DNA sequence: GACGTGCGAGAAAGCGCTTCCCCGGAGGCA
DNA sequence: TGCCTCCGGGGAAGCGCTTTCTCGCACGTC
């Protein structure tokens, strides 16, 4: 059911001009009273202006302020897919932090398409956002990489702040995640509780984040005697369905003596879990599964998923704080990860 | 690790003025060439302007355009919690549709606080968005309800478009969801496969959406002979933890002869599932669980959750299309829901 | 009492755009 | 050839703000 709102006589929103007139003061004074300035304003005037503004339901036109001030209160956020819990958690962090900094965030989705990402950066630059945050890595082999770098650097030159989340491809401010060492720690722990033979399901062609995690995992195994054959590294889309598909292929091909499958992120791992079940096997028992990220839902799948916790919301917050020049944020180094063992990787004796 | 971007000489972004000079034409002609106008421009001139723009890496200042045109290309989206899959799916839909309409979306989170929501509406009005979409209902008993309505109506009077998603509390454009009939259909089906004794876990105090779902469920039971005692309607937070908590209380209190627990949304249902498991019971077997929404993850929990599918992304798309005056969107009526039976409610004979 | 000095109100000049309006030139028609 | 009509370029006004700059006024000082 759809109801049209009652359209009363259209009335343009009150302008500062209206407020000034209503209060009987100049435009300048009205501006100074409402939108803080270094200059003092007679208390009596200020009061009159505030009252007039309230009476007229005045709300400053942010675009006009932006034009006049030459700076906006906007931060632009680019993610691959808003519905993906990894990105929506990061987004939640960015939005929360933006709120405390009285900034407004505008959001766009690249849908994992580098062309689109470039396009979006171009469009969003038109907004003259104070900060631009890019989350989600792109293929390392991407041909538009150069163009993107160019675009971002031009944006920085014009006074913008760029922060990348978990992708240190370009020489820009970055919130780094311990992908490598996190995956390595995971591998060590898994070997520690008795696993020896592993397979990996990783994201598409040369995705930086995925590649790092696999590399770290491999390093951890190498150090502890776990085994991962090259043929047991499966490529699939970096999504739930990708994970499902990867695991299906693995099973169809025959698991052999593989004891544990590490998916390069949790959404894939969750898909993998379902693939195991759909194949009539019991995840955890017949084959163990581990993921990466610790997105909220992995507590609630069965078996609960072993993973590497990444404080995703914190990632978003850090990104913005870093841009805004928070010294702490800059000093904290890479974001800590932490191995979380759960039932999907039961101790193996 | 944090790297400061290489700060080359700061250079303000090129303005239209620069482009016009570079191309040797007037400001007016440059404007007309770049940002479509009804008036024709000499092909030769247009070409020169376009080239100049490319050379200078010109990107129009959207704020300035907004001021000059008196209208923005922004749509504002208010959700309760960005990390909640219900809202992030809706957001994904809004963003996708905005993209095709060449609109930019700015997002804010109310954190389920009506005061905050009101506050945010006020702030966002400053942006002069073309459209404002509010998702997620508020308590029906909310004291700020009037103020919110006032604010929204003022916004509409000034030419803004408001769309509410699944909350017909105010007399405004709304994308309605078949909460009532969906829940009713669910109840009928559940009774149809053999369930008789039910309990319900619902959201906090008078949340419209939750209330409708419970009411519909009740109606369905009443029509088919299912039983839901008043004492078996549990209130909890409208979140995963709320669902967990509600189920825990239900179990501690003693399930008695309750066969199925209906949670008013999927995130609660997923929490409830975990509570069942943590209590040492087997969901589906010892007690069946059903939810509402069909968020992506419910396919992957065990047992897979019976629920009522709401096309969430479509909800977001519809909201925007409705605002933009898409006739189809207006005519389609409430968004269809569909009962999806899965393993969490096995046939009971 | 003459003359700084500091304070703060208000006029006005922008900010980067769009668009109205003027006007010159090209073309059509008798 | 003369006149009228389009066509389309460019000047300039304006959008809603901020911020310089001007300037009157109330003090304080000798």
JSON list of C-alpha atoms in Angstrom, two decimals, chain A residues 111, chain B residues 77 89-101 131 133 163 165 175 311-326 329-330 332 335:
[
{"chain": "A", "resi": 111, "resn": "UNK", "atom": "CA", "xyz": [30.53, -4.62, -6.58]},
{"chain": "B", "resi": 77, "resn": "UNK", "atom": "CA", "xyz": [19.14, 6.76, 4.32]},
{"chain": "B", "resi": 89, "resn": "UNK", "atom": "CA", "xyz": [20.46, -5.67, 2.71]},
{"chain": "B", "resi": 90, "resn": "UNK", "atom": "CA", "xyz": [17.98, -2.84, 2.44]},
{"chain": "B", "resi": 91, "resn": "UNK", "atom": "CA", "xyz": [20.84, -0.40, 2.22]},
{"chain": "B", "resi": 92, "resn": "UNK", "atom": "CA", "xyz": [22.40, -2.43, -0.56]},
{"chain": "B", "resi": 93, "resn": "UNK", "atom": "CA", "xyz": [19.15, -2.11, -2.49]},
{"chain": "B", "resi": 94, "resn": "UNK", "atom": "CA", "xyz": [18.94, 1.61, -1.96]},
{"chain": "B", "resi": 95, "resn": "UNK", "atom": "CA", "xyz": [22.53, 2.12, -3.00]},
{"chain": "B", "resi": 96, "resn": "UNK", "atom": "CA", "xyz": [22.10, -0.03, -6.10]},
{"chain": "B", "resi": 97, "resn": "UNK", "atom": "CA", "xyz": [19.02, 1.84, -7.21]},
{"chain": "B", "resi": 98, "resn": "UNK", "atom": "CA", "xyz": [20.59, 5.17, -6.40]},
{"chain": "B", "resi": 99, "resn": "UNK", "atom": "CA", "xyz": [23.46, 4.22, -8.60]},
{"chain": "B", "resi": 100, "resn": "UNK", "atom": "CA", "xyz": [21.27, 3.66, -11.60]},
{"chain": "B", "resi": 101, "resn": "UNK", "atom": "CA", "xyz": [19.53, 6.96, -10.93]},
{"chain": "B", "resi": 131, "resn": "UNK", "atom": "CA", "xyz": [14.86, 11.80, -0.90]},
{"chain": "B", "resi": 133, "resn": "UNK", "atom": "CA", "xyz": [14.39, 6.98, 3.41]},
{"chain": "B", "resi": 163, "resn": "UNK", "atom": "CA", "xyz": [9.71, 7.18, 2.13]},
{"chain": "B", "resi": 165, "resn": "UNK", "atom": "CA", "xyz": [10.11, 1.27, 4.88]},
{"chain": "B", "resi": 175, "resn": "UNK", "atom": "CA", "xyz": [6.88, 0.68, 1.24]},
{"chain": "B", "resi": 311, "resn": "UNK", "atom": "CA", "xyz": [12.95, -9.41, -0.54]},
{"chain": "B", "resi": 312, "resn": "UNK", "atom": "CA", "xyz": [15.06, -6.99, 1.43]},
{"chain": "B", "resi": 313, "resn": "UNK", "atom": "CA", "xyz": [17.14, -5.57, -1.34]},
{"chain": "B", "resi": 314, "resn": "UNK", "atom": "CA", "xyz": [14.00, -5.10, -3.35]},
{"chain": "B", "resi": 315, "resn": "UNK", "atom": "CA", "xyz": [12.58, -3.19, -0.41]},
{"chain": "B", "resi": 316, "resn": "UNK", "atom": "CA", "xyz": [15.40, -0.70, -0.68]},
{"chain": "B", "resi": 317, "resn": "UNK", "atom": "CA", "xyz": [15.08, -0.43, -4.43]},
{"chain": "B", "resi": 318, "resn": "UNK", "atom": "CA", "xyz": [11.34, 0.04, -4.22]},
{"chain": "B", "resi": 319, "resn": "UNK", "atom": "CA", "xyz": [11.67, 2.74, -1.63]},
{"chain": "B", "resi": 320, "resn": "UNK", "atom": "CA", "xyz": [13.83, 4.82, -3.89]},
{"chain": "B", "resi": 321, "resn": "UNK", "atom": "CA", "xyz": [11.83, 4.13, -7.00]},
{"chain": "B", "resi": 322, "resn": "UNK", "atom": "CA", "xyz": [8.70, 5.09, -5.16]},
{"chain": "B", "resi": 323, "resn": "UNK", "atom": "CA", "xyz": [10.22, 8.38, -4.15]},
{"chain": "B", "resi": 324, "resn": "UNK", "atom": "CA", "xyz": [11.36, 9.09, -7.66]},
{"chain": "B", "resi": 325, "resn": "UNK", "atom": "CA", "xyz": [7.84, 8.67, -8.86]},
{"chain": "B", "resi": 326, "resn": "UNK", "atom": "CA", "xyz": [8.16, 5.35, -10.59]},
{"chain": "B", "resi": 329, "resn": "UNK", "atom": "CA", "xyz": [6.62, 1.02, -7.72]},
{"chain": "B", "resi": 330, "resn": "UNK", "atom": "CA", "xyz": [3.59, 2.93, -6.57]},
{"chain": "B", "resi": 332, "resn": "UNK", "atom": "CA", "xyz": [2.73, -2.74, -6.82]},
{"chain": "B", "resi": 335, "resn": "UNK", "atom": "CA", "xyz": [5.91, -6.16, -0.93]}
]
